[in-house]
XYZ file of N, CA and C in Angstrom:
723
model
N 49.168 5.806 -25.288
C 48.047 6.723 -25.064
C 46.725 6.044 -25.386
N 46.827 5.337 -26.293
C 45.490 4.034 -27.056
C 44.793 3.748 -25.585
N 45.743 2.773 -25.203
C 45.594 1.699 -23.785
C 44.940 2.644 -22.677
N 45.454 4.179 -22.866
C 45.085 4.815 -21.205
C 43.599 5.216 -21.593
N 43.178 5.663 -23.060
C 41.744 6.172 -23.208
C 40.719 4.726 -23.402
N 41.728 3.521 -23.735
C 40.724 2.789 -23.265
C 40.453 2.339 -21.647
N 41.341 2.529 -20.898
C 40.789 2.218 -19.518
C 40.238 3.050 -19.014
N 40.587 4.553 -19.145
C 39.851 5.746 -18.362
C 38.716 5.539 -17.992
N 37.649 5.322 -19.411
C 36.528 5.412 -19.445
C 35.860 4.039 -17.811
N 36.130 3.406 -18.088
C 35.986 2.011 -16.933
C 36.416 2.405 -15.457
N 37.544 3.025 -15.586
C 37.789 2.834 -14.469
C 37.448 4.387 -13.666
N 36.861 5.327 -14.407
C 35.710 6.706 -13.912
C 34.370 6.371 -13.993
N 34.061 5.388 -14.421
C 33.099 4.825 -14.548
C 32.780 4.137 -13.040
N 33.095 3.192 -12.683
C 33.604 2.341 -11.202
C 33.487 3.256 -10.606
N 35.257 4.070 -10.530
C 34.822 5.363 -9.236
C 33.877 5.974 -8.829
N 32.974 6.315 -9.965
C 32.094 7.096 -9.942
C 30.677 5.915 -9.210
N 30.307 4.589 -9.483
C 29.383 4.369 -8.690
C 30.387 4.120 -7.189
N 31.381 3.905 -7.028
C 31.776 3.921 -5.413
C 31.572 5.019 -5.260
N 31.753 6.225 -5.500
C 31.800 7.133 -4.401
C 30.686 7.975 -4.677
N 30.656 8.860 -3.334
C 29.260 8.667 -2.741
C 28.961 10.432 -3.591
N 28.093 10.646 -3.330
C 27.661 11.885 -4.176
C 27.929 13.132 -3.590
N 28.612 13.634 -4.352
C 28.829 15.347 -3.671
C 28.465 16.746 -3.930
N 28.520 17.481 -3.642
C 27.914 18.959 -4.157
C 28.755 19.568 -5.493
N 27.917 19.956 -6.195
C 28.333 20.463 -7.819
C 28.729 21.855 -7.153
N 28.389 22.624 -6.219
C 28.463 23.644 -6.281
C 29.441 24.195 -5.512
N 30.790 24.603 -5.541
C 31.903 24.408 -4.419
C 32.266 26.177 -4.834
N 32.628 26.833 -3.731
C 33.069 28.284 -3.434
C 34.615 28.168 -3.938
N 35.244 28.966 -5.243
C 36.235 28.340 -5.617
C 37.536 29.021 -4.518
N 37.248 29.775 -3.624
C 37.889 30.186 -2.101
C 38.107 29.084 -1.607
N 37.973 28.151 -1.552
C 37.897 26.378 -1.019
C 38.584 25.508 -1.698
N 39.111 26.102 -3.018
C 40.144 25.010 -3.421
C 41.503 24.959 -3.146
N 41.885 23.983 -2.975
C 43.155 23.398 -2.409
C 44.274 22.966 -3.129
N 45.417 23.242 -2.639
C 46.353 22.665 -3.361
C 47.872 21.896 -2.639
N 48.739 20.936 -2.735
C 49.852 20.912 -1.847
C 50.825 19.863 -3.002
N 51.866 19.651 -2.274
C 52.741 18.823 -2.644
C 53.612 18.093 -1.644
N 54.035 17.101 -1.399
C 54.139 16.234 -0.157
C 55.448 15.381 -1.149
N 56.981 15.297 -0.518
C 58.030 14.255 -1.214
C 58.028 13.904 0.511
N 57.546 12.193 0.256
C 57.359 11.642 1.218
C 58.941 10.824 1.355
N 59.554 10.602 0.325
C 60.831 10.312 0.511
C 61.725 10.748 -0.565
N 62.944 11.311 -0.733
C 63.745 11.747 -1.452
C 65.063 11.747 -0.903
N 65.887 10.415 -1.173
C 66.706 9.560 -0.603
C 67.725 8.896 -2.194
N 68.836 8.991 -1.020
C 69.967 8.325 -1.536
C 70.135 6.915 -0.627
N 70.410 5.744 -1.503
C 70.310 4.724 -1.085
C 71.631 3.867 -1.405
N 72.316 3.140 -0.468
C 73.804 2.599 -0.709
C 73.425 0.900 0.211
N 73.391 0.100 -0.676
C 73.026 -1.156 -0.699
C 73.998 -2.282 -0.215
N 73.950 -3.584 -0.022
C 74.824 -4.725 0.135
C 75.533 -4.934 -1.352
N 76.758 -5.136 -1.466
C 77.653 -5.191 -2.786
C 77.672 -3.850 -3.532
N 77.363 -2.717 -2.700
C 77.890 -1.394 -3.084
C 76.742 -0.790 -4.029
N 75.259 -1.364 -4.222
C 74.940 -0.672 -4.928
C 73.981 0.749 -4.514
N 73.865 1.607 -5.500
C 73.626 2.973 -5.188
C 72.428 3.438 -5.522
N 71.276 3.770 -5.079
C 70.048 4.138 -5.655
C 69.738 5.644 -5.609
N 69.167 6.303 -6.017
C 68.209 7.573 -5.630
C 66.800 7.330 -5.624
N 66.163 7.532 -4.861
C 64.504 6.976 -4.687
C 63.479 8.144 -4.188
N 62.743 8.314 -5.112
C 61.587 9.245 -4.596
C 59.799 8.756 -4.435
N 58.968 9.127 -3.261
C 57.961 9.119 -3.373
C 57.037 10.080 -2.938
N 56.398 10.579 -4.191
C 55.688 11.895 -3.947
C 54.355 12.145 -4.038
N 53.583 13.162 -3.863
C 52.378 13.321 -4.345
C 52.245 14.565 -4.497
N 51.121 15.007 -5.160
C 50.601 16.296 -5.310
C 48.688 16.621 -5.227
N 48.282 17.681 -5.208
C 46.862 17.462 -5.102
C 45.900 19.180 -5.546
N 44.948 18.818 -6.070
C 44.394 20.365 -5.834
C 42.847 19.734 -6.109
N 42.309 20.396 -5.470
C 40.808 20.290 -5.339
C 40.042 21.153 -3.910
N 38.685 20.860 -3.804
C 38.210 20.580 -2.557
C 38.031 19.848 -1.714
N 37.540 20.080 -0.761
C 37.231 18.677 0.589
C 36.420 17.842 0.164
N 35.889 18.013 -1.188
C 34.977 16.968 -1.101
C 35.451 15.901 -2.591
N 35.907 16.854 -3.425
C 36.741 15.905 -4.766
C 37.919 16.878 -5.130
N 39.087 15.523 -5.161
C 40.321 16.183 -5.262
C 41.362 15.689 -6.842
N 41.899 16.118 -7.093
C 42.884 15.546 -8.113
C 43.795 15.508 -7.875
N 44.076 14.206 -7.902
C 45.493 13.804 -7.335
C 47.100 13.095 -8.196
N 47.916 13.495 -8.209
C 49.350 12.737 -8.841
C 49.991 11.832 -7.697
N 50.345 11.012 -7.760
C 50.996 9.908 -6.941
C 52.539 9.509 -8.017
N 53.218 9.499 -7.222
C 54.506 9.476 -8.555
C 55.627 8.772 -7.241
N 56.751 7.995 -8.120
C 57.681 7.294 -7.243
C 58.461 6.827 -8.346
N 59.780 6.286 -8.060
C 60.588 5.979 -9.056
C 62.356 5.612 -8.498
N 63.089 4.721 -8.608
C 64.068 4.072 -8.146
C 65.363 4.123 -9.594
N 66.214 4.872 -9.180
C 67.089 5.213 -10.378
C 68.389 4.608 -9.629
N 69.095 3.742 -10.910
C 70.542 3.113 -10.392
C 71.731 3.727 -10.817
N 71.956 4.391 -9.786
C 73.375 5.608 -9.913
C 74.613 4.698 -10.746
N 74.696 3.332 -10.489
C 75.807 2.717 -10.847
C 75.204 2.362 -12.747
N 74.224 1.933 -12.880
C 74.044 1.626 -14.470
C 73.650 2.407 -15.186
N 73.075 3.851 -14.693
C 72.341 5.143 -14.463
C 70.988 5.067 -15.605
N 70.543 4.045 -14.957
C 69.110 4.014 -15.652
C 67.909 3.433 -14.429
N 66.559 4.000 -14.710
C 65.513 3.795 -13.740
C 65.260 2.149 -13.540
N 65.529 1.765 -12.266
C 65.141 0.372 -12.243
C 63.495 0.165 -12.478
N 62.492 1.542 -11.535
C 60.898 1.397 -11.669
C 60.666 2.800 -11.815
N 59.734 2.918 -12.259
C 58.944 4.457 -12.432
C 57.640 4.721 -12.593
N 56.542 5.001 -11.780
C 55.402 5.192 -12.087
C 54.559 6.359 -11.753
N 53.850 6.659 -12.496
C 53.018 7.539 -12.290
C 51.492 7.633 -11.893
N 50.682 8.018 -11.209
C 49.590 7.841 -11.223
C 48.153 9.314 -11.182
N 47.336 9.535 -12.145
C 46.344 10.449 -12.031
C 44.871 9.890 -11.252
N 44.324 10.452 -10.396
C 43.131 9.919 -10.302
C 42.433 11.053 -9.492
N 41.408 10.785 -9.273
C 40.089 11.515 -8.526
C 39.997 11.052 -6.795
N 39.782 11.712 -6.220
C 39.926 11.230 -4.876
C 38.346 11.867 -4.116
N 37.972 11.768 -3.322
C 36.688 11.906 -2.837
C 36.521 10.716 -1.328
N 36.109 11.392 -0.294
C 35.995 11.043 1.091
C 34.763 10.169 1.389
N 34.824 8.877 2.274
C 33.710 8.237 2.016
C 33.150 8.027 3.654
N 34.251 8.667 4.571
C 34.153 8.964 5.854
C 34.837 9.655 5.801
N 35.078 9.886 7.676
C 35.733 10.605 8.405
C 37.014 10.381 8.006
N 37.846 8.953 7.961
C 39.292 9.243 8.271
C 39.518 8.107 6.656
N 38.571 7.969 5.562
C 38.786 7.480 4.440
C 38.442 8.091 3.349
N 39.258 7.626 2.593
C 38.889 8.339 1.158
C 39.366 7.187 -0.242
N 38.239 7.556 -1.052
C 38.219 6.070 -2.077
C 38.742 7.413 -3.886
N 39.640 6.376 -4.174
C 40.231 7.135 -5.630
C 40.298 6.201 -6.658
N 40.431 6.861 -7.745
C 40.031 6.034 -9.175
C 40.847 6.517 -10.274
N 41.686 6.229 -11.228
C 41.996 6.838 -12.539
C 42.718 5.352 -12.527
N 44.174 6.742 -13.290
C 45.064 5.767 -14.617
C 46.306 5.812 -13.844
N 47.040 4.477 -13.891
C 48.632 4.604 -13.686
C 49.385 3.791 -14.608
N 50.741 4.655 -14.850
C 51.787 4.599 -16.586
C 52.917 4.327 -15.533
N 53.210 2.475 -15.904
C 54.811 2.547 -15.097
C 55.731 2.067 -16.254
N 56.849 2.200 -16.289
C 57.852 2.268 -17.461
C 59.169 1.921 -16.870
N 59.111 0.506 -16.156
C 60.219 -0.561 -15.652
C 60.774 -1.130 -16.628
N 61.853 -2.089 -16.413
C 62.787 -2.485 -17.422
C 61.487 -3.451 -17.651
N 62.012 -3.358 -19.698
C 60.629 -4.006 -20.507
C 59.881 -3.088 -21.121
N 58.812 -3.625 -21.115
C 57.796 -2.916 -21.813
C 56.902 -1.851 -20.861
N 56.724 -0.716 -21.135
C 55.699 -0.014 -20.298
C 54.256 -0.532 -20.193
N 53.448 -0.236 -19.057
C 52.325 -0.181 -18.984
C 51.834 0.409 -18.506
N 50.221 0.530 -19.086
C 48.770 1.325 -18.004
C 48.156 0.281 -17.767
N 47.314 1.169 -16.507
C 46.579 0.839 -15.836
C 45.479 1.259 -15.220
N 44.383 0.955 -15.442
C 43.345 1.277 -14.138
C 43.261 1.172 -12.957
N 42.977 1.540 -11.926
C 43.581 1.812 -10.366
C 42.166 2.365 -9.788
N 41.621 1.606 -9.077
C 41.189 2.062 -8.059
C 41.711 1.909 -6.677
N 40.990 2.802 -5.673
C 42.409 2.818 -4.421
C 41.580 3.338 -2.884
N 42.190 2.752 -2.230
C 41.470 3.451 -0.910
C 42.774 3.669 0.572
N 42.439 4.869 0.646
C 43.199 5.413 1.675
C 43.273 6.145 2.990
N 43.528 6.326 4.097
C 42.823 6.740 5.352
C 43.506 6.753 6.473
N 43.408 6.280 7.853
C 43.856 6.386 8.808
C 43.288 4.964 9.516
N 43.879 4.016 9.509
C 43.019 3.091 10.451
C 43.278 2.960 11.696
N 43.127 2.212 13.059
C 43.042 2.224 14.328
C 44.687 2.715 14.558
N 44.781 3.053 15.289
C 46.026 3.426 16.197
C 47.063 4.432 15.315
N 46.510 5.784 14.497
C 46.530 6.333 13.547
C 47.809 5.615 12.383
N 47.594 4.972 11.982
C 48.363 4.297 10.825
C 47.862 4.496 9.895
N 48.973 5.098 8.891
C 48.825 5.582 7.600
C 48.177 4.454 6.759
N 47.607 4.083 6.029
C 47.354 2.851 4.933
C 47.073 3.668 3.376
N 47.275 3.185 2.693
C 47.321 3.459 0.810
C 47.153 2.133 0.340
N 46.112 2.061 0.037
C 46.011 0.751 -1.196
C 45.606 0.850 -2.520
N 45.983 -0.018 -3.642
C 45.301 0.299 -5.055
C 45.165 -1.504 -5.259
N 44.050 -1.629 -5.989
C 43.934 -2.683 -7.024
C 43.794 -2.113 -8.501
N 45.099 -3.057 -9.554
C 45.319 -2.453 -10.619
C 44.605 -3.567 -11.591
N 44.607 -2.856 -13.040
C 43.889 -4.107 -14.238
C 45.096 -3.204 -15.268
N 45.692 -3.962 -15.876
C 47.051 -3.988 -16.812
C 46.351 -3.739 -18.170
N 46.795 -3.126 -19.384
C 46.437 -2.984 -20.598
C 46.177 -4.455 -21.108
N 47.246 -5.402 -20.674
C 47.188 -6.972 -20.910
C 46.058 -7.704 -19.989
N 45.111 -7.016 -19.091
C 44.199 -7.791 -18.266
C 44.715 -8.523 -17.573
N 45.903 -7.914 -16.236
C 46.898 -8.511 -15.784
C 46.323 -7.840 -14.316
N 45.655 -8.707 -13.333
C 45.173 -7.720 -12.020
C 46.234 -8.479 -10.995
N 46.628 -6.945 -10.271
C 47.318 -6.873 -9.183
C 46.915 -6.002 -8.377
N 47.762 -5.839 -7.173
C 46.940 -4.664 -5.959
C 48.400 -4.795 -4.970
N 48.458 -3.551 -3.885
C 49.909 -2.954 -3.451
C 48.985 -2.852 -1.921
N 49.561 -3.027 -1.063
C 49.106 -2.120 0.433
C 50.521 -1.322 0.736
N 50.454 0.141 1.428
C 51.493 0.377 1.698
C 51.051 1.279 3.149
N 51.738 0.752 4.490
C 51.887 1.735 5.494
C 52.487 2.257 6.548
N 52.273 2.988 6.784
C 53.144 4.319 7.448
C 52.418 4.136 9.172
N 53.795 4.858 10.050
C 53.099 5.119 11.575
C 54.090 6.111 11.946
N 53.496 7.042 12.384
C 54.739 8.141 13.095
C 54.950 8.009 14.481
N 56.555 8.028 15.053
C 56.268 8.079 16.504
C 56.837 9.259 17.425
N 56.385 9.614 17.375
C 56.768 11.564 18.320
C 57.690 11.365 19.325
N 58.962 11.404 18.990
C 59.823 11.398 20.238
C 60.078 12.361 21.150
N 59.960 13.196 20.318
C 59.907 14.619 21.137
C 58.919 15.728 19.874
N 58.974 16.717 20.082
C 58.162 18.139 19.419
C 58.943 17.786 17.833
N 60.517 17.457 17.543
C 60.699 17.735 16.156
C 60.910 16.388 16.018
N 61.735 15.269 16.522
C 62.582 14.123 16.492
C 61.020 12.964 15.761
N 61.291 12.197 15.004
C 59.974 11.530 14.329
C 60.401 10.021 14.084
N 60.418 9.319 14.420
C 60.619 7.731 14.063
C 59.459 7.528 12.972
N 59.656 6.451 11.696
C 58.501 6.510 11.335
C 58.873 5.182 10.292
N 58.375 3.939 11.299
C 58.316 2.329 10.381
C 57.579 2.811 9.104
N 57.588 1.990 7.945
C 56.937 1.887 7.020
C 57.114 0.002 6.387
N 56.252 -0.134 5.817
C 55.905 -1.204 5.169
C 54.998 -1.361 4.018
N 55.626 -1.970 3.073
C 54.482 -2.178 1.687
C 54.848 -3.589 0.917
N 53.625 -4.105 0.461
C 53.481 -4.710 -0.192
C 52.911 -5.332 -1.687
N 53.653 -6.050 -2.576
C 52.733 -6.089 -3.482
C 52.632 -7.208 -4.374
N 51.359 -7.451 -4.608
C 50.861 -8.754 -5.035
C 50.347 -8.788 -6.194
N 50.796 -9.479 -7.271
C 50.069 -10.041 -8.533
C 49.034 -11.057 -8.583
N 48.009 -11.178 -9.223
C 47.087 -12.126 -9.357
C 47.261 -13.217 -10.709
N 48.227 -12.575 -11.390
C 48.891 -13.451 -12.346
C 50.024 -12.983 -12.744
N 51.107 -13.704 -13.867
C 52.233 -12.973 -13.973
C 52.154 -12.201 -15.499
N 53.433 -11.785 -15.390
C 53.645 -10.824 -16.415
C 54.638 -10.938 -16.636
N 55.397 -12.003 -17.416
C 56.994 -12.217 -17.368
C 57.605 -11.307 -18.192
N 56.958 -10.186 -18.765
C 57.613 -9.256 -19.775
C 58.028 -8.265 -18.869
N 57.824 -7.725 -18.269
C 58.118 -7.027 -16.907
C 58.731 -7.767 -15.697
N 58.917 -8.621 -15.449
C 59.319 -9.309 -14.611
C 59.006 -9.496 -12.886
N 57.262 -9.899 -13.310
C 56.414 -9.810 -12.379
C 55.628 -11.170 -12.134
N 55.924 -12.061 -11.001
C 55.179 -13.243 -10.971
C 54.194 -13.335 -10.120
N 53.448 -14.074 -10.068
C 52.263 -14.022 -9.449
C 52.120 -14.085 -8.202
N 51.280 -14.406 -7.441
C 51.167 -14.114 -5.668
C 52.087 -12.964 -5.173
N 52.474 -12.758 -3.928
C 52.971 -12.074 -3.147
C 54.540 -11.901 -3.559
N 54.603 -10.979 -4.585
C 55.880 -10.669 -5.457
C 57.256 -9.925 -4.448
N 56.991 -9.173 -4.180
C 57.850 -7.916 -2.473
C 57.334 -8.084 -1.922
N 58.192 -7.237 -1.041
C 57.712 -6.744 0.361
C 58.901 -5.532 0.764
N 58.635 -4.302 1.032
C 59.861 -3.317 1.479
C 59.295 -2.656 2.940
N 60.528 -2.726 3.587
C 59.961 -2.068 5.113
C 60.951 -1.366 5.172
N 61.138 -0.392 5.832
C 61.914 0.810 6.095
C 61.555 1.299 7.971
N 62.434 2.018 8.074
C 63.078 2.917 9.436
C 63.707 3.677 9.119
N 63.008 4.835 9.441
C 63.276 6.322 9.557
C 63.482 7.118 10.497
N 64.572 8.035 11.277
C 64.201 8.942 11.999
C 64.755 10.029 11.287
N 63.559 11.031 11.602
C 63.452 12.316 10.878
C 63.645 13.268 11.928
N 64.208 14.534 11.549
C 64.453 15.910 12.676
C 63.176 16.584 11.602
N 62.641 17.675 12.572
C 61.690 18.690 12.125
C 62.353 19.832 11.836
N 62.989 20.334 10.883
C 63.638 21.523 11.011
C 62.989 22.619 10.557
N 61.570 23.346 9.797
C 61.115 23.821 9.679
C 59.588 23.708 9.569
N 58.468 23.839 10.494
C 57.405 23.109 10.399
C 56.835 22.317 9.345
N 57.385 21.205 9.782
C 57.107 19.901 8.811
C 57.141 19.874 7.430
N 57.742 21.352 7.174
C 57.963 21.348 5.319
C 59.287 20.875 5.526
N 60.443 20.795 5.650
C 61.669 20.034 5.507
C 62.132 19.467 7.009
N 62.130 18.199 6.317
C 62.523 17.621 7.801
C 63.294 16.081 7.270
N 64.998 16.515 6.851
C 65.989 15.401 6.786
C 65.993 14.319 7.504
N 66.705 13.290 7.459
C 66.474 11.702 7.844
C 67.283 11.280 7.726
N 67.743 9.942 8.487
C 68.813 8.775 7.942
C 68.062 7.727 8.620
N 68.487 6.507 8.171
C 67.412 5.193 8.229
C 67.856 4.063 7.157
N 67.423 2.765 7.419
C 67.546 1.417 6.762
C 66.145 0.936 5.855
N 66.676 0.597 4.962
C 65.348 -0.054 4.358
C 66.082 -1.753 3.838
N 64.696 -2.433 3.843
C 64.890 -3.724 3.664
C 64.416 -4.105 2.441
N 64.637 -4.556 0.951
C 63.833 -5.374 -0.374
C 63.918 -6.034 -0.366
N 62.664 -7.514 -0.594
C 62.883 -8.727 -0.876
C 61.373 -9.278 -1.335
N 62.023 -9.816 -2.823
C 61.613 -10.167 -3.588
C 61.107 -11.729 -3.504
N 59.974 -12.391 -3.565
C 59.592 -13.717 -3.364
C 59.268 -14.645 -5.253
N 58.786 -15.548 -4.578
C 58.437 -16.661 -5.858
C 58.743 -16.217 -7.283
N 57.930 -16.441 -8.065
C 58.677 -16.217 -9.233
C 59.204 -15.395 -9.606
N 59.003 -13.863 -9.149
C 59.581 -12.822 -9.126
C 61.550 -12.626 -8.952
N 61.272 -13.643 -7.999
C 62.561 -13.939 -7.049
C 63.836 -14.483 -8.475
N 62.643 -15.443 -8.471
C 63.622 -16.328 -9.680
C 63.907 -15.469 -10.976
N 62.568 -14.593 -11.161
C 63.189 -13.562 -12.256
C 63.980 -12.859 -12.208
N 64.598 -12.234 -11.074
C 65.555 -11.218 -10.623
C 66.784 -11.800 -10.471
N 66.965 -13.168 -9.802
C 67.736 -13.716 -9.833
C 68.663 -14.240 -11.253
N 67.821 -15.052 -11.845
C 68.416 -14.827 -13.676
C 68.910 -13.703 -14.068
N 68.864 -13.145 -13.785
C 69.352 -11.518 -14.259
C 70.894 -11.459 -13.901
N 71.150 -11.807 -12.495
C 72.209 -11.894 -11.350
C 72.228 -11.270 -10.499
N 70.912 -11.143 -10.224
C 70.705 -10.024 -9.138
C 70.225 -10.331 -8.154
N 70.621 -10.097 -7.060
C 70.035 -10.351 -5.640
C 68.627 -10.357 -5.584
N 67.598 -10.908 -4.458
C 66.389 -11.091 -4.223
C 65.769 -10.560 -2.824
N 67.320 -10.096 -2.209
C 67.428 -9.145 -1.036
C 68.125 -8.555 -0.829
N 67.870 -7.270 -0.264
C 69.053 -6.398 0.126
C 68.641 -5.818 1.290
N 69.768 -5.116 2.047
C 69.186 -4.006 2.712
C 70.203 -3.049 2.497
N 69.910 -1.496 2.761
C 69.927 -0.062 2.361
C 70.442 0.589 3.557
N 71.240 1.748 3.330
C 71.186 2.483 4.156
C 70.898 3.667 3.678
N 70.094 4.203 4.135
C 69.179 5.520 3.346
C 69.255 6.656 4.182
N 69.794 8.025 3.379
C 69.661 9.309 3.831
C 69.223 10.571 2.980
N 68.236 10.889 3.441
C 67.499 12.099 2.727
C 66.456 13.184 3.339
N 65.454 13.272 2.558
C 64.780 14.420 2.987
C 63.115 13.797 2.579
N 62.218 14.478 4.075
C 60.569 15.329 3.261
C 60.667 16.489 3.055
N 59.574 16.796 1.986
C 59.187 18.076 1.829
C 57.570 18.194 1.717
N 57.346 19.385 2.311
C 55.582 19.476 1.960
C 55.687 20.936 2.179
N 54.653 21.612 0.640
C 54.324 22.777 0.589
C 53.092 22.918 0.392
């Protein structure tokens, strides 16, 4: 808790000169709220292994500043403990039309030692409507890294949804207590097709996902005895309320 009240302050600080200035005065008829499980999946791997994997969000605010939870987490059915888990709080606020720039704290608690973080982040729609999410992070240890992650939907018909995904994520130095090396650490891509079975609040899936782990990272995972790639066969659910 030390580590998160010392970054808060810095990293609302930042947000606050990026983003652009908004009205104090909001009609509280205008506030918003939702929850979005962008994946909530069972996962059955090369050499039998078994995951459950979620990635979610939540939000309440107005159109113009929002508060947001970002949360995700990878649990191993076979050793039955969380391989990653993180959480994230921040402020969100629109800097155009199809972008929006966010700022707080994120608490991940992977094998090792936990950490926070400061996070700033920017997210939107870029050309050919593709989802994008990015954060650049600063570690309690002054450890900077940054993630891109994105999404594309493809309308096969009114319910039927194909939907690639890809993310990545990169350290700027390592962190061998966590077992994080520097440069271009992953990379996970996924294939999804989803049915619409009730307007877009539940809509089940089956699909492949791909992990693979590079440079030193690689070698850290590997010492362990653990693979540095896999691929998945994944079946589950969205939800949005």
């Amino acid at each position: 808790m030390t580590h998160m009240l010392k970054l808060l302050p810095a990293t609302l600080t930042a947000f606050t000169l990026l983003a652009p200035v908004t009205s104090l005065a909001e009609d509280p008829a205008n506030i918003y709220y939702g929850l979005q499980i962008e994946e909530f999946e069972y996962r059955y791997g090369e050499g039998g292994e078994e995951l459950f994997a979620y990635d979610a969000d939540a939000f309440i605010g107005t159109d113009e500043l929002k508060l947001r939870w970002e949360g995700d987490g990878e649990y191993d059915i076979n050793v039955k403990k969380f391989e990653s888990l993180s959480n994230q709080l921040a402020l969100q606020t629109p800097i155009s039309d199809f972008w929006d720039i966010k700022g707080g704290v994120r608490y991940t608690s992977p094998e090792g030692p936990d950490r926070w973080y400061g996070v700033i982040g920017l997210s939107g729609l870029a050309p050919q409507w593709i989802e994008v999410d990015s954060h650049l992070f600063l570690s309690e240890k002054g450890k900077l890294s940054a993630d891109l992650d994105m999404e594309y939907q493809i309308l096969l018909s009114n319910y039927l949804i194909l939907t690639p995904s890809a993310s990545v994520d990169v350290a700027f130095s390592s962190d061998r207590e966590i077992g994080v090396g520097s440069g271009v650490n992953s990379v996970e891509a996924g294939l999804r097709l989803s049915y619409d079975v009730w307007d877009r609040a539940f809509s089940p899936y089956v699909g492949v996902v791909y992990e693979r782990k590079f440079g030193q990272t690689a070698n850290f995972i590997e010492a362990e005895g653990e693979s540095a790639d896999i691929w998945y066969a994944v079946i589950g659910a969205k939800f949005m309320f």
